[in-house]
PDB file of C-alpha atoms in Angstrom:
ATOM      1  CA  MET C   1      79.818-169.352  91.284  1.00 53.00           C
ATOM      2  CA  VAL C   2      81.003-166.930  94.005  1.00 48.00           C
ATOM      3  CA  PRO C   3      82.832-169.354  96.119  1.00 50.00           C
ATOM      4  CA  SER C   4      84.399-171.088  93.421  1.00 55.00           C
ATOM      5  CA  ILE C   5      85.689-168.394  91.881  1.00 53.00           C
ATOM      6  CA  LEU C   6      86.966-166.685  95.275  1.00 52.00           C
ATOM      7  CA  SER C   7      88.606-169.809  96.117  1.00 53.00           C
ATOM      8  CA  SER C   8      90.642-169.792  92.602  1.00 51.00           C
ATOM      9  CA  ALA C   9      91.548-165.895  93.251  1.00 49.00           C
ATOM     10  CA  ILE C  10      93.013-167.044  96.848  1.00 47.00           C
ATOM     11  CA  SER C  11      94.707-170.004  95.696  1.00 49.00           C
ATOM     12  CA  LEU C  12      96.669-167.805  92.862  1.00 48.00           C
ATOM     13  CA  VAL C  13      97.503-164.676  94.629  1.00 46.00           C
ATOM     14  CA  SER C  14      99.010-166.811  97.457  1.00 43.00           C
ATOM     15  CA  VAL C  15     101.143-168.518  95.230  1.00 41.00           C
ATOM     16  CA  ASP C  16     105.056-167.715  96.094  1.00 37.00           C
ATOM     17  CA  SER C  17     106.633-165.005  94.295  1.00 35.00           C
ATOM     18  CA  THR C  18     109.301-167.296  92.966  1.00 38.00           C
ATOM     19  CA  ALA C  19     106.915-168.646  90.608  1.00 40.00           C
ATOM     20  CA  TYR C  20     107.143-165.621  88.435  1.00 39.00           C
ATOM     21  CA  LYS C  21     110.886-165.476  88.476  1.00 39.00           C
ATOM     22  CA  ILE C  22     111.947-168.193  86.782  1.00 37.00           C
ATOM     23  CA  GLY C  23     113.351-167.824  83.329  1.00 43.00           C
ATOM     24  CA  THR C  24     116.332-168.684  81.426  1.00 47.00           C
ATOM     25  CA  ALA C  25     119.035-168.533  84.112  1.00 56.00           C
ATOM     26  CA  ILE C  26     119.869-172.339  83.716  1.00 68.00           C
ATOM     27  CA  PRO C  27     121.766-172.187  80.191  1.00 73.00           C
ATOM     28  CA  THR C  28     123.434-168.798  81.596  1.00 72.00           C
ATOM     29  CA  VAL C  29     124.338-170.333  84.784  1.00 75.00           C
ATOM     30  CA  LEU C  30     125.759-173.554  82.724  1.00 78.00           C
ATOM     31  CA  GLY C  31     127.644-171.639  80.266  1.00 71.00           C
ATOM     32  CA  LEU C  32     129.367-169.518  82.572  1.00 79.00           C
ATOM     33  CA  ALA C  33     130.559-172.479  84.932  1.00 84.00           C
ATOM     34  CA  LEU C  34     132.041-173.846  81.484  1.00 79.00           C
ATOM     35  CA  LEU C  35     133.919-170.478  80.901  1.00 73.00           C
ATOM     36  CA  ILE C  36     135.295-170.156  84.594  1.00 87.00           C
ATOM     37  CA  GLY C  37     136.037-173.435  84.700  1.00 81.00           C
ATOM     38  CA  GLY C  38     137.878-173.671  81.490  1.00 73.00           C
ATOM     39  CA  LEU C  39     139.680-170.438  82.221  1.00 80.00           C
ATOM     40  CA  VAL C  40     140.650-172.043  85.896  1.00 82.00           C
ATOM     41  CA  ALA C  41     142.229-175.371  84.153  1.00 79.00           C
ATOM     42  CA  LEU C  42     143.943-173.354  81.534  1.00 75.00           C
ATOM     43  CA  LEU C  43     145.933-171.129  84.185  1.00 82.00           C
ATOM     44  CA  ARG C  44     146.590-174.304  86.302  1.00 81.00           C
ATOM     45  CA  ILE C  45     148.008-175.994  83.557  1.00 78.00           C
ATOM     46  CA  ASN C  46     150.046-173.183  82.201  1.00 78.00           C
ATOM     47  CA  ARG C  47     151.664-172.693  85.487  1.00 80.00           C
ATOM     48  CA  ARG C  48     152.134-176.394  86.284  1.00 78.00           C
ATOM     49  CA  ASP C  49     154.088-176.294  82.614  1.00 73.00           C
ATOM     50  CA  ARG C  50     156.088-173.392  83.819  1.00 78.00           C
ATOM     51  CA  ALA C  51     157.325-175.075  86.550  1.00 74.00           C
ATOM     52  CA  THR C  52     158.330-178.284  85.344  1.00 67.00           C
ATOM     53  CA  PRO C  53     161.781-178.573  83.648  1.00 63.00           C
ATOM     54  CA  THR C  54     161.821-179.501  80.166  1.00 58.00           C
ATOM     55  CA  PRO C  55     164.090-182.893  79.899  1.00 58.00           C
ATOM     56  CA  VAL C  56     167.617-182.522  78.263  1.00 55.00           C
ATOM     57  CA  LEU C  57     168.553-185.161  75.672  1.00 54.00           C
ATOM     58  CA  PRO C  58     172.358-185.948  76.503  1.00 56.00           C
ATOM     59  CA  PRO C  59     174.866-184.600  73.563  1.00 55.00           C
ATOM     60  CA  SER C  60     175.686-186.673  71.072  1.00 53.00           C
ATOM     61  CA  VAL C  61     179.626-188.013  71.404  1.00 48.00           C
ATOM     62  CA  PRO C  62     181.997-188.854  68.537  1.00 50.00           C
ATOM     63  CA  SER C  63     182.226-192.264  67.003  1.00 48.00           C
ATOM     64  CA  THR C  64     184.090-195.022  68.999  1.00 46.00           C
ATOM     65  CA  ALA C  65     186.070-196.252  65.677  1.00 47.00           C
ATOM     66  CA  SER C  66     189.311-193.609  66.746  1.00 48.00           C
ATOM     67  CA  HIS C  67     188.536-193.839  70.474  1.00 49.00           C
ATOM     68  CA  PRO C  68     188.077-197.426  71.234  1.00 49.00           C
ATOM     69  CA  ASP C  69     187.879-196.291  75.112  1.00 53.00           C
ATOM     70  CA  ALA C  70     185.065-193.946  74.567  1.00 49.00           C
ATOM     71  CA  MET C  71     181.325-194.512  75.350  1.00 51.00           C
ATOM     72  CA  PRO C  72     179.147-195.823  72.584  1.00 53.00           C
ATOM     73  CA  PRO C  73     177.580-192.876  70.851  1.00 53.00           C
ATOM     74  CA  TYR C  74     173.720-192.192  71.958  1.00 47.00           C
ATOM     75  CA  ARG C  75     171.380-193.294  69.737  1.00 52.00           C
ATOM     76  CA  HIS C  76     167.949-192.468  69.524  1.00 47.00           C
ATOM     77  CA  SER C  77     166.349-195.601  70.415  1.00 49.00           C
ATOM     78  CA  ASP C  78     168.148-195.060  73.708  1.00 49.00           C
ATOM     79  CA  ALA C  79     166.424-191.673  74.748  1.00 47.00           C
ATOM     80  CA  PRO C  80     163.499-192.192  77.551  1.00 50.00           C
ATOM     81  CA  HIS C  81     160.004-192.013  75.511  1.00 50.00           C
ATOM     82  CA  VAL C  82     159.438-188.390  75.456  1.00 48.00           C
ATOM     83  CA  SER C  83     156.860-188.073  73.071  1.00 49.00           C
ATOM     84  CA  GLY C  84     154.285-189.342  75.367  1.00 47.00           C
ATOM     85  CA  MET C  85     155.268-187.673  78.328  1.00 48.00           C
ATOM     86  CA  HIS C  86     152.629-184.509  77.620  1.00 51.00           C
ATOM     87  CA  LYS C  87     149.886-186.450  76.533  1.00 61.00           C
ATOM     88  CA  PRO C  88     147.871-186.040  79.529  1.00 66.00           C
ATOM     89  CA  LYS C  89     148.593-182.549  79.985  1.00 65.00           C
ATOM     90  CA  ASP C  90     147.826-181.965  76.226  1.00 78.00           C
ATOM     91  CA  ARG C  91     144.683-183.647  76.893  1.00 81.00           C
ATOM     92  CA  ALA C  92     143.653-181.541  79.998  1.00 80.00           C
ATOM     93  CA  LYS C  93     144.527-178.347  78.050  1.00 76.00           C
ATOM     94  CA  GLU C  94     142.136-179.561  75.027  1.00 79.00           C
ATOM     95  CA  ILE C  95     138.986-180.388  77.202  1.00 86.00           C
ATOM     96  CA  ALA C  96     139.646-176.677  79.393  1.00 75.00           C
ATOM     97  CA  ILE C  97     139.803-174.987  75.924  1.00 84.00           C
ATOM     98  CA  VAL C  98     136.614-176.663  74.712  1.00 81.00           C
ATOM     99  CA  CYS C  99     135.033-175.959  77.985  1.00 80.00           C
ATOM    100  CA  LEU C 100     136.265-172.340  77.599  1.00 74.00           C
ATOM    101  CA  ALA C 101     134.709-172.032  74.045  1.00 84.00           C
ATOM    102  CA  VAL C 102     131.511-173.830  74.494  1.00 83.00           C
ATOM    103  CA  GLY C 103     130.799-171.665  77.604  1.00 74.00           C
ATOM    104  CA  GLY C 104     131.816-168.352  76.145  1.00 78.00           C
ATOM    105  CA  VAL C 105     129.406-169.486  73.055  1.00 81.00           C
ATOM    106  CA  ILE C 106     126.253-170.083  75.464  1.00 84.00           C
ATOM    107  CA  VAL C 107     126.663-167.095  77.604  1.00 73.00           C
ATOM    108  CA  LEU C 108     127.368-164.522  74.646  1.00 78.00           C
ATOM    109  CA  GLY C 109     124.101-166.314  72.780  1.00 70.00           C
ATOM    110  CA  GLY C 110     122.097-165.788  75.759  1.00 65.00           C
ATOM    111  CA  LEU C 111     123.119-162.271  76.009  1.00 65.00           C
ATOM    112  CA  ALA C 112     122.042-162.006  72.448  1.00 59.00           C
ATOM    113  CA  ASN C 113     118.685-163.623  72.877  1.00 58.00           C
ATOM    114  CA  SER C 114     117.848-161.665  75.479  1.00 54.00           C
ATOM    115  CA  MET C 115     118.648-158.015  73.849  1.00 52.00           C
ATOM    116  CA  GLN C 116     117.170-159.271  70.701  1.00 52.00           C
ATOM    117  CA  SER C 117     113.881-159.933  72.714  1.00 49.00           C
ATOM    118  CA  ALA C 118     114.105-156.709  74.542  1.00 48.00           C
ATOM    119  CA  SER C 119     114.634-154.408  71.332  1.00 47.00           C
ATOM    120  CA  ALA C 120     111.756-156.817  69.719  1.00 58.00           C
ATOM    121  CA  GLU C 121     108.737-156.814  72.153  1.00 63.00           C
ATOM    122  CA  PRO C 122     107.756-153.459  73.392  1.00 76.00           C
ATOM    123  CA  GLU C 123     106.634-152.598  77.111  1.00 89.00           C
ATOM    124  CA  ARG C 124     103.027-153.047  78.166  1.00 92.00           C
ATOM    125  CA  ARG C 125     100.879-152.698  80.787  1.00 94.00           C
ATOM    126  CA  ILE C 126      97.920-154.351  82.641  1.00 97.00           C
ATOM    127  CA  VAL C 127      94.887-152.037  82.159  1.00 96.00           C
ATOM    128  CA  ILE C 128      91.463-152.734  83.990  1.00 97.00           C
ATOM    129  CA  ALA C 129      89.557-151.216  81.104  1.00 97.00           C
ATOM    130  CA  GLU C 130      86.011-150.892  81.068  1.00 97.00           C
ATOM    131  CA  THR C 131      85.512-152.933  78.269  1.00 98.00           C
ATOM    132  CA  ALA C 132      88.001-155.640  76.904  1.00 98.00           C
ATOM    133  CA  GLY C 133      87.018-157.143  73.872  1.00 96.00           C
ATOM    134  CA  GLY C 134      83.473-155.971  73.732  1.00 97.00           C
ATOM    135  CA  VAL C 135      82.845-157.423  77.047  1.00 97.00           C
ATOM    136  CA  PRO C 136      81.981-154.929  79.634  1.00 98.00           C
ATOM    137  CA  ARG C 137      83.117-155.042  83.267  1.00 98.00           C
ATOM    138  CA  VAL C 138      80.918-155.682  86.319  1.00 97.00           C
ATOM    139  CA  GLN C 139      80.713-154.992  89.867  1.00 95.00           C
ATOM    140  CA  LEU C 140      82.287-157.602  92.260  1.00 96.00           C
ATOM    141  CA  THR C 141      80.332-158.463  95.316  1.00 94.00           C
ATOM    142  CA  PRO C 142      82.009-156.920  98.513  1.00 95.00           C
ATOM    143  CA  GLU C 143      83.023-160.491  99.607  1.00 95.00           C
ATOM    144  CA  VAL C 144      85.456-161.390  96.617  1.00 94.00           C
ATOM    145  CA  THR C 145      86.695-157.576  96.207  1.00 96.00           C
ATOM    146  CA  ALA C 146      87.686-157.595 100.316  1.00 96.00           C
ATOM    147  CA  THR C 147      89.434-160.879  99.632  1.00 94.00           C
ATOM    148  CA  LEU C 148      91.068-160.256  96.659  1.00 95.00           C
ATOM    149  CA  GLU C 149      92.555-156.675  98.106  1.00 96.00           C
ATOM    150  CA  GLN C 150      93.705-158.491 101.055  1.00 94.00           C
ATOM    151  CA  ARG C 151      95.432-160.645  98.679  1.00 89.00           C
ATOM    152  CA  ARG C 152      97.129-158.058  96.299  1.00 93.00           C
ATOM    153  CA  SER C 153      98.554-156.378  99.351  1.00 94.00           C
ATOM    154  CA  ALA C 154     100.033-159.480 100.542  1.00 92.00           C
ATOM    155  CA  ALA C 155     101.432-160.120  96.879  1.00 89.00           C
ATOM    156  CA  ALA C 156     102.762-156.474  96.808  1.00 92.00           C
ATOM    157  CA  GLN C 157     104.849-157.422 100.066  1.00 93.00           C
ATOM    158  CA  LYS C 158     106.499-160.113  97.956  1.00 88.00           C
ATOM    159  CA  GLY C 159     107.184-157.996  94.655  1.00 87.00           C
ATOM    160  CA  ILE C 160     104.222-159.195  92.946  1.00 87.00           C
ATOM    161  CA  GLU C 161     101.901-156.636  91.141  1.00 88.00           C
ATOM    162  CA  LEU C 162      98.185-157.964  91.181  1.00 93.00           C
ATOM    163  CA  GLN C 163      95.256-156.161  89.322  1.00 96.00           C
ATOM    164  CA  TYR C 164      91.839-157.534  88.951  1.00 97.00           C
ATOM    165  CA  GLY C 165      88.343-157.037  87.741  1.00 97.00           C
ATOM    166  CA  GLY C 166      84.803-158.791  86.807  1.00 98.00           C
ATOM    167  CA  TYR C 167      83.533-158.941  83.294  1.00 98.00           C
ATOM    168  CA  ALA C 168      80.379-160.098  81.968  1.00 97.00           C
ATOM    169  CA  HIS C 169      79.916-163.897  81.592  1.00 97.00           C
ATOM    170  CA  PRO C 170      78.584-164.769  77.871  1.00 95.00           C
ATOM    171  CA  ALA C 171      75.709-166.825  79.466  1.00 93.00           C
ATOM    172  CA  GLY C 172      74.656-163.571  81.194  1.00 92.00           C
ATOM    173  CA  GLY C 173      73.067-163.785  84.696  1.00 89.00           C
ATOM    174  CA  ASP C 174      74.656-163.591  87.627  1.00 89.00           C
ATOM    175  CA  ALA C 175      77.870-165.248  86.633  1.00 93.00           C
ATOM    176  CA  TYR C 176      80.892-163.492  85.577  1.00 96.00           C
ATOM    177  CA  ILE C 177      84.386-164.045  84.666  1.00 97.00           C
ATOM    178  CA  LEU C 178      87.230-163.201  87.045  1.00 97.00           C
ATOM    179  CA  PHE C 179      90.243-161.399  85.263  1.00 98.00           C
ATOM    180  CA  LEU C 180      93.733-161.072  87.133  1.00 96.00           C
ATOM    181  CA  GLY C 181      97.020-159.707  85.677  1.00 95.00           C
ATOM    182  CA  GLY C 182     100.436-158.284  86.800  1.00 94.00           C
ATOM    183  CA  LYS C 183     103.783-157.115  85.438  1.00 92.00           C
ATOM    184  CA  GLN C 184     105.944-160.032  84.445  1.00 88.00           C
ATOM    185  CA  GLN C 185     109.125-161.150  86.412  1.00 80.00           C
ATOM    186  CA  ALA C 186     110.543-163.869  84.423  1.00 79.00           C
ATOM    187  CA  SER C 187     112.245-163.133  80.880  1.00 79.00           C
ATOM    188  CA  ASP C 188     110.609-166.313  79.504  1.00 89.00           C
ATOM    189  CA  PRO C 189     107.437-166.669  78.721  1.00 91.00           C
ATOM    190  CA  GLU C 190     107.104-170.280  78.170  1.00 91.00           C
ATOM    191  CA  GLN C 191     108.697-171.410  81.351  1.00 89.00           C
ATOM    192  CA  SER C 192     106.756-168.459  83.417  1.00 88.00           C
ATOM    193  CA  ILE C 193     103.395-169.648  82.347  1.00 92.00           C
ATOM    194  CA  ASN C 194     104.394-173.431  83.222  1.00 90.00           C
ATOM    195  CA  ASP C 195     105.296-172.284  86.638  1.00 88.00           C
ATOM    196  CA  PHE C 196     102.489-170.027  87.161  1.00 85.00           C
ATOM    197  CA  PHE C 197     100.301-172.980  86.678  1.00 91.00           C
ATOM    198  CA  ALA C 198     102.400-174.982  88.889  1.00 89.00           C
ATOM    199  CA  GLY C 199     102.589-172.463  91.598  1.00 84.00           C
ATOM    200  CA  ILE C 200      98.518-172.529  91.460  1.00 84.00           C
ATOM    201  CA  ALA C 201      98.415-176.259  91.478  1.00 87.00           C
ATOM    202  CA  GLU C 202     100.440-176.503  94.276  1.00 86.00           C
ATOM    203  CA  SER C 203      98.659-174.051  96.399  1.00 80.00           C
ATOM    204  CA  SER C 204      95.084-175.483  95.486  1.00 80.00           C
ATOM    205  CA  GLY C 205      96.529-179.192  95.889  1.00 82.00           C
ATOM    206  CA  VAL C 206      94.789-179.728  92.418  1.00 82.00           C
ATOM    207  CA  GLN C 207      96.883-180.832  89.549  1.00 82.00           C
ATOM    208  CA  ALA C 208      95.476-180.380  85.733  1.00 85.00           C
ATOM    209  CA  LYS C 209      96.247-180.736  82.604  1.00 89.00           C
ATOM    210  CA  LEU C 210      97.798-177.882  80.497  1.00 93.00           C
ATOM    211  CA  THR C 211      96.553-177.315  77.096  1.00 95.00           C
ATOM    212  CA  GLU C 212      98.184-174.558  74.460  1.00 96.00           C
ATOM    213  CA  TYR C 213      96.287-172.449  72.327  1.00 96.00           C
ATOM    214  CA  PRO C 214      97.360-169.816  69.814  1.00 95.00           C
ATOM    215  CA  ALA C 215      98.481-166.491  71.733  1.00 95.00           C
ATOM    216  CA  GLY C 216      97.506-164.180  69.127  1.00 93.00           C
ATOM    217  CA  ASP C 217      98.829-160.953  67.634  1.00 93.00           C
ATOM    218  CA  LEU C 218     100.448-159.968  71.304  1.00 93.00           C
ATOM    219  CA  GLY C 219     102.504-162.839  70.843  1.00 93.00           C
ATOM    220  CA  GLY C 220     103.640-164.734  74.108  1.00 94.00           C
ATOM    221  CA  GLU C 221     102.184-167.848  75.261  1.00 95.00           C
ATOM    222  CA  VAL C 222      98.484-169.050  75.972  1.00 97.00           C
ATOM    223  CA  ARG C 223      97.698-172.033  78.298  1.00 96.00           C
ATOM    224  CA  CYS C 224      94.437-173.371  79.500  1.00 97.00           C
ATOM    225  CA  ALA C 225      93.668-175.698  82.383  1.00 95.00           C
ATOM    226  CA  ALA C 226      90.403-176.999  84.065  1.00 91.00           C
ATOM    227  CA  THR C 227      89.486-177.988  87.460  1.00 85.00           C
ATOM    228  CA  THR C 228      86.480-176.713  89.276  1.00 82.00           C
ATOM    229  CA  GLU C 229      86.557-174.217  87.054  1.00 87.00           C
ATOM    230  CA  LEU C 230      88.576-172.912  83.833  1.00 93.00           C
ATOM    231  CA  ARG C 231      91.747-170.627  83.888  1.00 96.00           C
ATOM    232  CA  CYS C 232      93.284-169.450  81.006  1.00 97.00           C
ATOM    233  CA  ALA C 233      96.306-167.493  80.936  1.00 97.00           C
ATOM    234  CA  TRP C 234      98.878-165.401  78.799  1.00 96.00           C
ATOM    235  CA  ALA C 235     102.462-164.575  79.690  1.00 95.00           C
ATOM    236  CA  ASP C 236     104.827-162.796  77.763  1.00 94.00           C
ATOM    237  CA  ARG C 237     108.028-160.608  78.852  1.00 92.00           C
ATOM    238  CA  THR C 238     106.450-157.752  80.004  1.00 93.00           C
ATOM    239  CA  THR C 239     102.967-158.727  81.056  1.00 95.00           C
ATOM    240  CA  TYR C 240     100.714-161.706  82.502  1.00 94.00           C
ATOM    241  CA  GLY C 241      96.927-162.001  82.319  1.00 96.00           C
ATOM    242  CA  MET C 242      94.301-164.921  83.262  1.00 96.00           C
ATOM    243  CA  LEU C 243      90.700-165.497  83.098  1.00 97.00           C
ATOM    244  CA  MET C 244      88.541-167.457  85.463  1.00 96.00           C
ATOM    245  CA  ALA C 245      85.153-168.764  84.981  1.00 96.00           C
ATOM    246  CA  THR C 246      82.956-171.779  84.871  1.00 95.00           C
ATOM    247  CA  ASN C 247      79.789-172.733  82.517  1.00 94.00           C
ATOM    248  CA  ILE C 248      82.078-172.272  79.585  1.00 95.00           C
ATOM    249  CA  THR C 249      84.037-174.596  77.384  1.00 96.00           C
ATOM    250  CA  GLU C 250      88.137-174.339  77.413  1.00 96.00           C
ATOM    251  CA  ALA C 251      88.045-173.294  73.934  1.00 96.00           C
ATOM    252  CA  ASP C 252      85.375-170.560  74.311  1.00 97.00           C
ATOM    253  CA  LEU C 253      87.547-169.128  77.128  1.00 97.00           C
ATOM    254  CA  ALA C 254      90.738-169.341  75.401  1.00 97.00           C
ATOM    255  CA  ALA C 255      89.137-167.312  72.573  1.00 97.00           C
ATOM    256  CA  LEU C 256      87.614-164.870  74.711  1.00 97.00           C
ATOM    257  CA  LEU C 257      90.920-164.185  76.593  1.00 98.00           C
ATOM    258  CA  ILE C 258      92.801-163.341  73.004  1.00 97.00           C
ATOM    259  CA  LYS C 259      89.670-161.266  72.325  1.00 97.00           C
ATOM    260  CA  MET C 260      90.234-159.180  75.276  1.00 98.00           C
ATOM    261  CA  ARG C 261      93.598-159.170  75.736  1.00 97.00           C
ATOM    262  CA  PRO C 262      94.511-156.041  73.581  1.00 97.00           C
ATOM    263  CA  ASN C 263      92.363-153.760  76.213  1.00 97.00           C
ATOM    264  CA  LEU C 264      93.922-155.395  79.188  1.00 98.00           C
ATOM    265  CA  GLU C 265      97.645-155.583  78.186  1.00 96.00           C
ATOM    266  CA  GLN C 266      98.298-152.019  76.606  1.00 94.00           C
ATOM    267  CA  PRO C 267     101.356-150.333  75.283  1.00 93.00           C
ATOM    268  CA  LYS C 268     102.926-147.985  77.909  1.00 85.00           C
TER     269      LYS C 268
END
């Protein structure tokens, strides 16, 4: 099992740091673009309106009954059709106002959701506990330890926090379960965990179908994927963590992750 777990660990910690930083920026950027675009358009329309002279209708004149040589009276039907002259401008102004309003709603909604999520979820940290969910910690081989330490240093240079530990396998013997986790850098757990597995797939060159599992009392998102070994991971707004193992079913590894998580992810 050592070569397989070692290969997986190398693939995991060599993922580019951008995989952990993609969150909910796209809706906010779109909202800002609409907000700024609508504001700029309104300013331009108002500036153009001030620079355009207002058409002046000719004054009415007395009837020609007493002045035969006078010009005939001005009739409304003789005036240029003014009512439709400003329709394009009015339509442009309406569109600009809609963009301004929609952009403002998106931006304010994003800020409100971020503030609510930040206040609702406590800060947590990763702890390599000696016992997690009743599962004792085991000593990793020097080969695996040396490789993980090297990769942890490389990840730290990219701003990625990585901690690891080995835990006893339910099957016993020399097999073990490898845990890796760290501080979360993204604001959207669902996007984060999808990017997490996408980064692993890109690094290893192996695509795997993700299966969603209940996240338990600590919330966030839990996904599992199977290739040559199983990976089950969680992601919330403050931490991420993953178990890797072979000779175990996906459902059992997901259940083990939920069982061990309270000891691996603790309040600050």
